CSV table of C-alpha atoms and ligand atoms in Angstrom, one decimal:
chain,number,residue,atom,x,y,z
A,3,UNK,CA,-4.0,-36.4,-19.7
A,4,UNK,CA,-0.5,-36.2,-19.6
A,5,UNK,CA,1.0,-32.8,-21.1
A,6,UNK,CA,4.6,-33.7,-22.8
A,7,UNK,CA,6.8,-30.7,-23.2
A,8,UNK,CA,9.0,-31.2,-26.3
A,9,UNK,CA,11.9,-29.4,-27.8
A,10,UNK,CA,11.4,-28.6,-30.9
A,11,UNK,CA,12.9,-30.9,-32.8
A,12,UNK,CA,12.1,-32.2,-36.8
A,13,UNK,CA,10.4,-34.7,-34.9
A,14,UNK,CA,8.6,-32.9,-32.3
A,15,UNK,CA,7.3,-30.3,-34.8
A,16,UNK,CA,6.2,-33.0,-37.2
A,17,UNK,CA,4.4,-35.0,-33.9
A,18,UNK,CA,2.9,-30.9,-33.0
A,19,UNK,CA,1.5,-30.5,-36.3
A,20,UNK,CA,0.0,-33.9,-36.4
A,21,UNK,CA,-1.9,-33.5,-33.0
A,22,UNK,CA,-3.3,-30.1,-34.9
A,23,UNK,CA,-4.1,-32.0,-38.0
A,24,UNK,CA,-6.2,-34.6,-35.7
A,25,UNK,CA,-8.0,-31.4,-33.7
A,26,UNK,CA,-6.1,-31.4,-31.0
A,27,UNK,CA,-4.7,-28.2,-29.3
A,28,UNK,CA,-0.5,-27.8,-28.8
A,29,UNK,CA,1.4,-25.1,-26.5
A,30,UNK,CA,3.6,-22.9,-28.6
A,31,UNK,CA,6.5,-20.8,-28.4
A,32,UNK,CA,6.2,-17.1,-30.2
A,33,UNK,CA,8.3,-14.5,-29.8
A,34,UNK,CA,5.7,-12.6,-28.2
A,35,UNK,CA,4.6,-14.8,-25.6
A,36,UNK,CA,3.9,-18.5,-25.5
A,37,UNK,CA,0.2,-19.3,-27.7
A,38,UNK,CA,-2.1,-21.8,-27.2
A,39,UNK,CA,-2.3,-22.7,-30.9
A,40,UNK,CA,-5.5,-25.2,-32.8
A,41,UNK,CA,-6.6,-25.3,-36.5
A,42,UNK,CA,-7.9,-21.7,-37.1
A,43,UNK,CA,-10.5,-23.9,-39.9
A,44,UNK,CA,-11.5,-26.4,-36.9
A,45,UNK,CA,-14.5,-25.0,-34.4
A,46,UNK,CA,-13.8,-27.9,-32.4
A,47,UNK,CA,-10.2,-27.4,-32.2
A,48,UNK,CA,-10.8,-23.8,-31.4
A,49,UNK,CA,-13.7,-24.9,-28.6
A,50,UNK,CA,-11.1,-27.0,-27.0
A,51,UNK,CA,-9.0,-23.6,-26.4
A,52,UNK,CA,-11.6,-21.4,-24.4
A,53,UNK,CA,-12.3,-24.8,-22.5
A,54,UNK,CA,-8.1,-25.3,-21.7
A,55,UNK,CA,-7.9,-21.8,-20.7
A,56,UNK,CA,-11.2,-21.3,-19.0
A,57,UNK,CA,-11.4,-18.5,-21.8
A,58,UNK,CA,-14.6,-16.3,-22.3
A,59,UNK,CA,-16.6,-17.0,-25.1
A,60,UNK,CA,-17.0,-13.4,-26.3
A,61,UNK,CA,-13.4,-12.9,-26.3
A,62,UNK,CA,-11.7,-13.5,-30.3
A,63,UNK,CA,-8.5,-15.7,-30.7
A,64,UNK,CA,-5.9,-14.3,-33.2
A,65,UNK,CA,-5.1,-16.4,-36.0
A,66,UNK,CA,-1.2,-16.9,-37.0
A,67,UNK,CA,0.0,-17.3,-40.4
A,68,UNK,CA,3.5,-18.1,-42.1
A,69,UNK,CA,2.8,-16.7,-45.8
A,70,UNK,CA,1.0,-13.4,-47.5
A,71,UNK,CA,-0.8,-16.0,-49.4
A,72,UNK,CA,-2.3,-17.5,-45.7
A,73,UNK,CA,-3.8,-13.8,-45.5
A,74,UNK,CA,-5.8,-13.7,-48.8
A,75,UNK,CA,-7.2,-17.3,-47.5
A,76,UNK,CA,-8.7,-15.6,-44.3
A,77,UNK,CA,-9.1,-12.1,-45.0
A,78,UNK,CA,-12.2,-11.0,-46.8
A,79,UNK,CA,-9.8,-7.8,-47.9
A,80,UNK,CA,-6.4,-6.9,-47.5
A,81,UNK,CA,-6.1,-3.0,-47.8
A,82,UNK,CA,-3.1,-1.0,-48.8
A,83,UNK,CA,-1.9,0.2,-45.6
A,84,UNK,CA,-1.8,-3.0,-44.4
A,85,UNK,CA,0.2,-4.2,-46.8
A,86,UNK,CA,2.6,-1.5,-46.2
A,87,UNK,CA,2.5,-2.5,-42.3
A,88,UNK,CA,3.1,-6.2,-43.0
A,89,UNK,CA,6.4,-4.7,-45.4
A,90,UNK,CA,7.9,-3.1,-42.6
A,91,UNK,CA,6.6,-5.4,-39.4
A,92,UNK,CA,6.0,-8.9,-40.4
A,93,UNK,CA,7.1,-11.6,-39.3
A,94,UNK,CA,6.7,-9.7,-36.1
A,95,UNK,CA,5.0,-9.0,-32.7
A,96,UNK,CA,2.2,-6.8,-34.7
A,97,UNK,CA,-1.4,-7.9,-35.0
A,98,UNK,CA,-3.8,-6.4,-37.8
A,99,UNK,CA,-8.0,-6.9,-37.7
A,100,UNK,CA,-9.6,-7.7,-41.1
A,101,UNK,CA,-12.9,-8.3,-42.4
A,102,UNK,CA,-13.0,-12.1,-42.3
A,103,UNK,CA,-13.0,-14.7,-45.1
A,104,UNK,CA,-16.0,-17.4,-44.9
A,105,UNK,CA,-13.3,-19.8,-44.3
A,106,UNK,CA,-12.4,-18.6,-40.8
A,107,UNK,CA,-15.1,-20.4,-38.5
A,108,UNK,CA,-17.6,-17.4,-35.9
A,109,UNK,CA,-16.0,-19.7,-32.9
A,110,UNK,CA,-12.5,-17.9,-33.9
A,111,UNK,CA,-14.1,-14.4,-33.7
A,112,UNK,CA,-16.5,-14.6,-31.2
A,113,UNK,CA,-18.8,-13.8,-33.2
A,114,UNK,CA,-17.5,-11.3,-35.1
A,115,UNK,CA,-17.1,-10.4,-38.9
A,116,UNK,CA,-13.6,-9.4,-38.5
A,117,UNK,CA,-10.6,-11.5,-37.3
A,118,UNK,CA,-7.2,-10.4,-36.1
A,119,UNK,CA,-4.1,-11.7,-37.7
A,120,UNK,CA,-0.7,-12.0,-36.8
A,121,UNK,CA,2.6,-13.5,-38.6
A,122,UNK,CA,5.0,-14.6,-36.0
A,123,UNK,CA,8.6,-14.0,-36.7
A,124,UNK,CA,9.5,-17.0,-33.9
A,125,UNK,CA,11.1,-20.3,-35.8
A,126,UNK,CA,9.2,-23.1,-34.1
A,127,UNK,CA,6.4,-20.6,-34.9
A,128,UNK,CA,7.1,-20.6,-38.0
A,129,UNK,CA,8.1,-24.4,-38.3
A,130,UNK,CA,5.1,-25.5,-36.8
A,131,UNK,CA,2.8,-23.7,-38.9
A,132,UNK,CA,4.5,-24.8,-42.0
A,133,UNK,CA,4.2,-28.4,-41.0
A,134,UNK,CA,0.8,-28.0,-40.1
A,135,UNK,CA,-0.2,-26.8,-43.4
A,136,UNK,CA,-2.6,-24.5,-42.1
A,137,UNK,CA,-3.3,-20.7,-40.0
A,138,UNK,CA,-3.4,-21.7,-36.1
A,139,UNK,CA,-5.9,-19.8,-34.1
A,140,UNK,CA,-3.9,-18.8,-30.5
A,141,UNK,CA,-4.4,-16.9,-27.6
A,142,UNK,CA,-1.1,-16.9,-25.1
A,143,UNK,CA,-1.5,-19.9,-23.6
A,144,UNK,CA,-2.3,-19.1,-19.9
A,145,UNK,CA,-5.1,-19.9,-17.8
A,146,UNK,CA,-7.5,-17.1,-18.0
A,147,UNK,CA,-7.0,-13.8,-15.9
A,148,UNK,CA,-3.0,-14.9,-15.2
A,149,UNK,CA,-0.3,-13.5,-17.0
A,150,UNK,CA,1.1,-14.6,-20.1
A,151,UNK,CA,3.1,-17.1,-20.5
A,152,UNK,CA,6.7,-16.1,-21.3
A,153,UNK,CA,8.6,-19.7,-20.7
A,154,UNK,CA,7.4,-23.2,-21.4
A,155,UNK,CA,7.5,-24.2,-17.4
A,156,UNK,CA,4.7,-21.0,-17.3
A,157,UNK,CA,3.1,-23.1,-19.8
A,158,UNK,CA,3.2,-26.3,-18.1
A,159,UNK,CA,2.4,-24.8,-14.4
A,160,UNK,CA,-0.7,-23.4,-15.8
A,161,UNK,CA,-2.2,-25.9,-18.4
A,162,UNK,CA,-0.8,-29.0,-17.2
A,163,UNK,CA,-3.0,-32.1,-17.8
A,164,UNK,CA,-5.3,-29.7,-20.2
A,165,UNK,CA,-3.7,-30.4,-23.1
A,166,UNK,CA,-1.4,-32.8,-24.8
A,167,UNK,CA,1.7,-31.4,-25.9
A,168,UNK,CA,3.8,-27.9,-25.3
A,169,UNK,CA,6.3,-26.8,-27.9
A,170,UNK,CA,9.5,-25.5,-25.8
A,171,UNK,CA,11.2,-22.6,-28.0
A,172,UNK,CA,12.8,-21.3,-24.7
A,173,UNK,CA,12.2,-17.8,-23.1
A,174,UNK,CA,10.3,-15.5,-25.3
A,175,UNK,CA,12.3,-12.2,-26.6
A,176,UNK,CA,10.1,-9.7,-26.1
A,177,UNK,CA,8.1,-10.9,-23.2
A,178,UNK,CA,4.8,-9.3,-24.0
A,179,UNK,CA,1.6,-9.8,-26.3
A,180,UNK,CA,1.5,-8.2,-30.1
A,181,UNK,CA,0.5,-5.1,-30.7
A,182,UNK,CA,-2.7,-4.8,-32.3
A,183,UNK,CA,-4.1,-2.5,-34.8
A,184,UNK,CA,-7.3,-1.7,-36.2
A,185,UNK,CA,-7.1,0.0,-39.6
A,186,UNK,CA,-10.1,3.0,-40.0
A,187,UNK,CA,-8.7,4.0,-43.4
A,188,UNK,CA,-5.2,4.6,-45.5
A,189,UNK,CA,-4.5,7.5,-42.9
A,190,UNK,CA,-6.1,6.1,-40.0
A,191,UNK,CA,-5.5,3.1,-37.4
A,192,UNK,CA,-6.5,2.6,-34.1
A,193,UNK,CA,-4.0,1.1,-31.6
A,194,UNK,CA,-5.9,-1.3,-29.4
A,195,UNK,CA,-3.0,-3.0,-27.8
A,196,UNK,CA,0.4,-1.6,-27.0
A,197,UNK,CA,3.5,-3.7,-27.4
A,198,UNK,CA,6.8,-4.0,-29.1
A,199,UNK,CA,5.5,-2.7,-32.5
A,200,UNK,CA,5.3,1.2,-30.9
A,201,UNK,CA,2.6,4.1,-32.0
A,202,UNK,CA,6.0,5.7,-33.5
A,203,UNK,CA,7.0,3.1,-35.6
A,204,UNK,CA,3.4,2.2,-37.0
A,205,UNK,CA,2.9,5.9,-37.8
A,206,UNK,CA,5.9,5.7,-40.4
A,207,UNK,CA,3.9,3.6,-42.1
A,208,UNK,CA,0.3,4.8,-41.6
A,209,UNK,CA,0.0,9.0,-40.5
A,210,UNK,CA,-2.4,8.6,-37.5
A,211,UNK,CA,-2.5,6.4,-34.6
A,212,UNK,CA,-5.2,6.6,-32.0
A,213,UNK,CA,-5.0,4.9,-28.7
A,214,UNK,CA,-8.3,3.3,-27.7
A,215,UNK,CA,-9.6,4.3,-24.7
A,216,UNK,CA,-9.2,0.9,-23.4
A,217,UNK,CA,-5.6,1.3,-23.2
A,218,UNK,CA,-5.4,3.6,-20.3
A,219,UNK,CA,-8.4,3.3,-18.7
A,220,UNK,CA,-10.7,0.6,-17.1
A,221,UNK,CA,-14.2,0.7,-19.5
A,222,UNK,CA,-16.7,-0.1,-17.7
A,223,UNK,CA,-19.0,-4.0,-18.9
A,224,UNK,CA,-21.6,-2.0,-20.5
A,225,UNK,CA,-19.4,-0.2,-22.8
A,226,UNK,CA,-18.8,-0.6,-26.2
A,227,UNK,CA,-15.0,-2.1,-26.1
A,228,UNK,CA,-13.1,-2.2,-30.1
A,229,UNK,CA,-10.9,-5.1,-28.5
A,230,UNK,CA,-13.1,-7.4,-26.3
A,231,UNK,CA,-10.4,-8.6,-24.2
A,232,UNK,CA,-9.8,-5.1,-23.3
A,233,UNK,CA,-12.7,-5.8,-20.9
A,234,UNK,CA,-11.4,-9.0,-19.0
A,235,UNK,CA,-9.8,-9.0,-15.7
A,236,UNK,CA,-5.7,-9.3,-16.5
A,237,UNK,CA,-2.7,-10.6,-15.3
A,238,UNK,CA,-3.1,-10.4,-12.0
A,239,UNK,CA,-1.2,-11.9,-9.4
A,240,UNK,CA,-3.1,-13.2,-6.1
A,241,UNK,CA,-1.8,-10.5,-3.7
A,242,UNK,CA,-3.0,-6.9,-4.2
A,243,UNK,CA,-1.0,-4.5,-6.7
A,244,UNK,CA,-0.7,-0.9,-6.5
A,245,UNK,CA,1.1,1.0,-8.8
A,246,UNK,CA,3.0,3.7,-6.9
A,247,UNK,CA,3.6,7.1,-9.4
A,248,UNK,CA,6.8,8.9,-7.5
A,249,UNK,CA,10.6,8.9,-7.5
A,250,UNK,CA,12.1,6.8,-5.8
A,251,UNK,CA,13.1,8.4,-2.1
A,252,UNK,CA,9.1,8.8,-2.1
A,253,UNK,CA,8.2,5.5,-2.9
A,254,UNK,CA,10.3,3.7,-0.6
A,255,UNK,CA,9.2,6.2,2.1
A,256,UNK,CA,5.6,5.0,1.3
A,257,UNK,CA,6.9,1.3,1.4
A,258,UNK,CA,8.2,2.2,5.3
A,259,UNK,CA,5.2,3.3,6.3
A,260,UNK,CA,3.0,0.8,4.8
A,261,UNK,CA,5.4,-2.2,5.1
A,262,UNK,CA,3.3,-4.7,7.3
A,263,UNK,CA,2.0,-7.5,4.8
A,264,UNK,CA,3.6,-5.3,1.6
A,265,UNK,CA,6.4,-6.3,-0.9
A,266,UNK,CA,7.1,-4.5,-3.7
A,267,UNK,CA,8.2,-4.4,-7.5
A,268,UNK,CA,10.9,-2.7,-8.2
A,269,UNK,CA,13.8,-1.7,-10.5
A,270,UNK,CA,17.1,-3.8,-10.7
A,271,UNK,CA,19.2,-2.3,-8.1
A,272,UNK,CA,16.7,-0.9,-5.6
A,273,UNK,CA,15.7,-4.2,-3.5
A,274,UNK,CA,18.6,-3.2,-0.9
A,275,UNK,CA,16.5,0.1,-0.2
A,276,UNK,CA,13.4,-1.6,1.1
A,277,UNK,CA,12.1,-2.6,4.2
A,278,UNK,CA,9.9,-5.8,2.4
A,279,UNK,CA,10.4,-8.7,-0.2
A,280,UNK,CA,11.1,-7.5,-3.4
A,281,UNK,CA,10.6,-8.6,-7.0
A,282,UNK,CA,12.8,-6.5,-10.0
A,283,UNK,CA,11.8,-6.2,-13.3
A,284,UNK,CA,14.9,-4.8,-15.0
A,285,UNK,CA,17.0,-1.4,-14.9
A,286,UNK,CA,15.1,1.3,-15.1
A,287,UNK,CA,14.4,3.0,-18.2
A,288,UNK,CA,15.3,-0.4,-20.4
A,289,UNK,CA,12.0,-0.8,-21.5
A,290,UNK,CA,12.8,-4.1,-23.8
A,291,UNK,CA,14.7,-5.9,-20.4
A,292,UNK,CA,11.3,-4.7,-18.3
A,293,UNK,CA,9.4,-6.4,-21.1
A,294,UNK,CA,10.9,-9.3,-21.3
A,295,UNK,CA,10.8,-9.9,-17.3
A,296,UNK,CA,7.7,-8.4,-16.2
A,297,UNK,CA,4.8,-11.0,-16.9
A,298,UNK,CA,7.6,-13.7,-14.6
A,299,UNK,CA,8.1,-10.9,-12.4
A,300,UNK,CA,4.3,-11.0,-12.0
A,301,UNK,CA,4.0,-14.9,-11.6
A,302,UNK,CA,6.7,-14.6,-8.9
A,303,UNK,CA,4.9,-12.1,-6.8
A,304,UNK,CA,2.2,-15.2,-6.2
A,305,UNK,CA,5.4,-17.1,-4.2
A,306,UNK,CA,6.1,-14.2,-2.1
A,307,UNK,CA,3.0,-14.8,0.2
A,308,UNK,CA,2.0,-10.9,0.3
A,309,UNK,CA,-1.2,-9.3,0.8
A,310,UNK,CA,-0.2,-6.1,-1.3
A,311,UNK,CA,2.3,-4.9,-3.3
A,312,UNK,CA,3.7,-1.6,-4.3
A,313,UNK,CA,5.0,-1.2,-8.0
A,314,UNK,CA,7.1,1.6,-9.4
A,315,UNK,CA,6.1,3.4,-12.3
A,316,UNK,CA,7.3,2.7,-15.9
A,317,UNK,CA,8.3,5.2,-18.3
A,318,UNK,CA,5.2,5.2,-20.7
A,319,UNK,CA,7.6,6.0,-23.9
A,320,UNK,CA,8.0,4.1,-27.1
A,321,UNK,CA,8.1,0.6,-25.6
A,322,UNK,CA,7.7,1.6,-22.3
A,323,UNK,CA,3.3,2.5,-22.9
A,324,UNK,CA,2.9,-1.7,-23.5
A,325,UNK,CA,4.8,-2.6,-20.3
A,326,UNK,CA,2.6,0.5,-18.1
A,327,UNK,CA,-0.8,-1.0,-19.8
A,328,UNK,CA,-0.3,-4.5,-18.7
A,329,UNK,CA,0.9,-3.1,-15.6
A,330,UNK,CA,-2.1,-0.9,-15.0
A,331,UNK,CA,-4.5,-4.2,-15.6
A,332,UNK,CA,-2.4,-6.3,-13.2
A,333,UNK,CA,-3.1,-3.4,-10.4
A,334,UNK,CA,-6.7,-3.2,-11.6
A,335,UNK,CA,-6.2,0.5,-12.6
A,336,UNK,CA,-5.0,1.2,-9.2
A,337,UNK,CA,-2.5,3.9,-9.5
A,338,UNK,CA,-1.2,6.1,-6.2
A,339,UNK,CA,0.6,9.2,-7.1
A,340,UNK,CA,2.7,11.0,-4.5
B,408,TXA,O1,1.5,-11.8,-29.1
B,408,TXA,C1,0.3,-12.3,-29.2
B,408,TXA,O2,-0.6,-11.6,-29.8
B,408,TXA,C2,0.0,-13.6,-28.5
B,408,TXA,C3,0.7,-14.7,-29.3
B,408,TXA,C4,0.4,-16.1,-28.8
B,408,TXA,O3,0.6,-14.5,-30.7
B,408,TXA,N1,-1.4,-13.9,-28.6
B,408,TXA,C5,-2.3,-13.2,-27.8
B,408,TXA,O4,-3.6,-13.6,-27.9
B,408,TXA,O5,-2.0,-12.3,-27.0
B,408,TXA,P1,-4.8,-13.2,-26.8
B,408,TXA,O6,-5.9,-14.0,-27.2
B,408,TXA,O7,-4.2,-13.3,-25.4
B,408,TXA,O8,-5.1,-11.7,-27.1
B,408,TXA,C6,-5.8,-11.4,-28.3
B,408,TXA,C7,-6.3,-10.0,-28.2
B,408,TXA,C8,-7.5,-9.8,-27.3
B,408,TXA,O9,-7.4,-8.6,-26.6
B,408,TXA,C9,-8.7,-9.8,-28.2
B,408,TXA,O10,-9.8,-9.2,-27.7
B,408,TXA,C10,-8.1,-9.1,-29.4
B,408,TXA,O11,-6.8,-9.6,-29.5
B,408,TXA,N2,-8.8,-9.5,-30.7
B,408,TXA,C11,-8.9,-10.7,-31.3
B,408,TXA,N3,-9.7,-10.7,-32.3
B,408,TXA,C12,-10.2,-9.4,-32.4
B,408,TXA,C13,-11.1,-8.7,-33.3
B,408,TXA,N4,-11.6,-9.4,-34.3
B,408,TXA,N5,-11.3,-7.4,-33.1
B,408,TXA,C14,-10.7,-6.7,-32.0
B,408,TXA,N6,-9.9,-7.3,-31.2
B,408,TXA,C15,-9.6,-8.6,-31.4
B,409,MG,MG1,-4.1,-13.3,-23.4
């Protein structure tokens, strides 16, 4: 199979939602990240996904809609606090779990009676799922276990002759996966994923939020994970990365000393510093530049032909805590403080 990458044209988008209306899976831009979108009311469709991305069965897509009305057709219930979060954050990079409706097929879940839900605030997104008359089941449209996809090229260079046809919106804006939310009660959520939609800004809408444990730290197979793609081995590039907790004079000391078969990721500005090849992922402390550069800043560290390399910390604040957890599972929860 061939794998077309088309801009999005009235065309294109009508040709897109055609392919989804025969079954067929179609690469597609989000603001978040690029998806790998199929009829959320299709199990075949949706089979055709985890076999693309070489996806886990036990790990559950989320399912995109372009209306309120989509939600009543897919949630069982819609509670009030979500309804207040979908006010202030939708269309938007925030995810939501609900009970699910009968309509939304176990193959979407992974078994599950709840399914996650997200309304994207991207215009092909949107487009797309207008012309395709229906909610689009999508996980970012890598190959398992390597980073998102942030660009259509990331797309192609991972799912090429997989699938038929990529959608190419350009670079996403925010650069990394929804947050996602799972609602206890009117006072109570927990945050399973971090990302653009911060703990701060969901708690002016809902008093608590949690973090999971899964955010911050590695759970082990046997435990009992809320997200089950908190479980799966992340974003990792082929060389070795360690994330190095220090300011800077440390770190590239460390660097020196270790420097044989090392490169490292670092801030704009501090390549001319080190001893090694260097990747940047924006100025330090712009969290929403890091964002937006570090799942290509990952995918570049493949071309640098290095056995390990040595990361800077990121600020964990507001925006900041999304970019440290992807981070954290691209170094394999390896973390070396000085
Ligand atoms: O920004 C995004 O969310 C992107 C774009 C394409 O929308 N999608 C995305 O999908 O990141 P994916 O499949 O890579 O990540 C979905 C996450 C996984 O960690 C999965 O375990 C969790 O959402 N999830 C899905 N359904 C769930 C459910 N019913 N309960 C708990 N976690 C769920
Ligand atoms: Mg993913």
């Amino acid at each position: 199979m061939d794998t077309k990458v088309l801009l999005p044209t009235e065309e294109n988008i009508a040709l897109a939602a055609s392919l989804l209306n025969s079954g067929e899976v179609v690469g597609m831009p989000t603001e978040t990240v690029y998806g790998l979108a199929a009829s959320a009311y299709d199990p075949l469709a949706v089979e055709k996904i985890f076999r693309a991305k070489g996806r886990p069965q036990d790990n559950p897509l989320i399912v995109h809609i372009h209306s309120m009305e989509q939600l009543g057709e897919v949630a069982a219930r819609v509670p009030d606090c979500a309804l207040r979060l979908a006010e202030r954050f939708w269309p938007g990079p925030l995810t939501m779990i609900f009970e699910k409706s009968e309509k939304i097929p176990l193959a979407v879940t992974a078994g599950l009676s709840t399914v996650a839900v997200r309304f994207p605030s991207h215009k092909v997104a949107r487009a797309l799922l207008e012309a395709a008359g229906m909610p689009l089941a999508a996980p970012s449209a890598n190959l398992s276990g390597r980073p998102s996809p942030t660009t259509a090229n990331h797309v192609y260079n991972d799912l090429n002759g997989r699938i038929p046809a990529i959608l190419d919106g350009g670079a996403c804006e925010v650069g990394l996966e929804s947050t996602v939310v799972l609602l206890r009660d009117e006072e109570n959520a927990a945050l399973l994923r971090p990302g653009a939609v911060t703990v701060q800004m969901l708690e002016e809408a809902i008093p608590h939020v949690v973090l999971d444990k899964g955010v911050l730290q590695a759970l082990s197979p046997g435990e009992q994970a809320l997200s089950p793609g908190m479980l799966h081995r992340h974003y990792s590039p082929r060389a070795n990365l360690v994330i190095v907790d220090s300011d800077f004079q440390s770190f590239c000391a460390f660097v020196e000393s270790h420097a044989e078969g090392a490169g490292a990721m670092v801030f704009d500005g501090e390549e001319s510093a080190l001893p090694v090849p260097c990747v940047t992922f924006g100025r330090q402390g712009d969290p929403i530049i890091q964002a937006r550069l570090l799942f290509s800043a990952l995918r570049a560290v493949d071309g640098m032909g290095v056995r390990t390399i040595y990361a800077r910390m990121p600020d964990q604040e507001g925006m900041g805590l999304a970019i440290y957890n992807r981070l954290l599972r691209a170094a394999g929860f390896e973390v070396i403080t000085l």
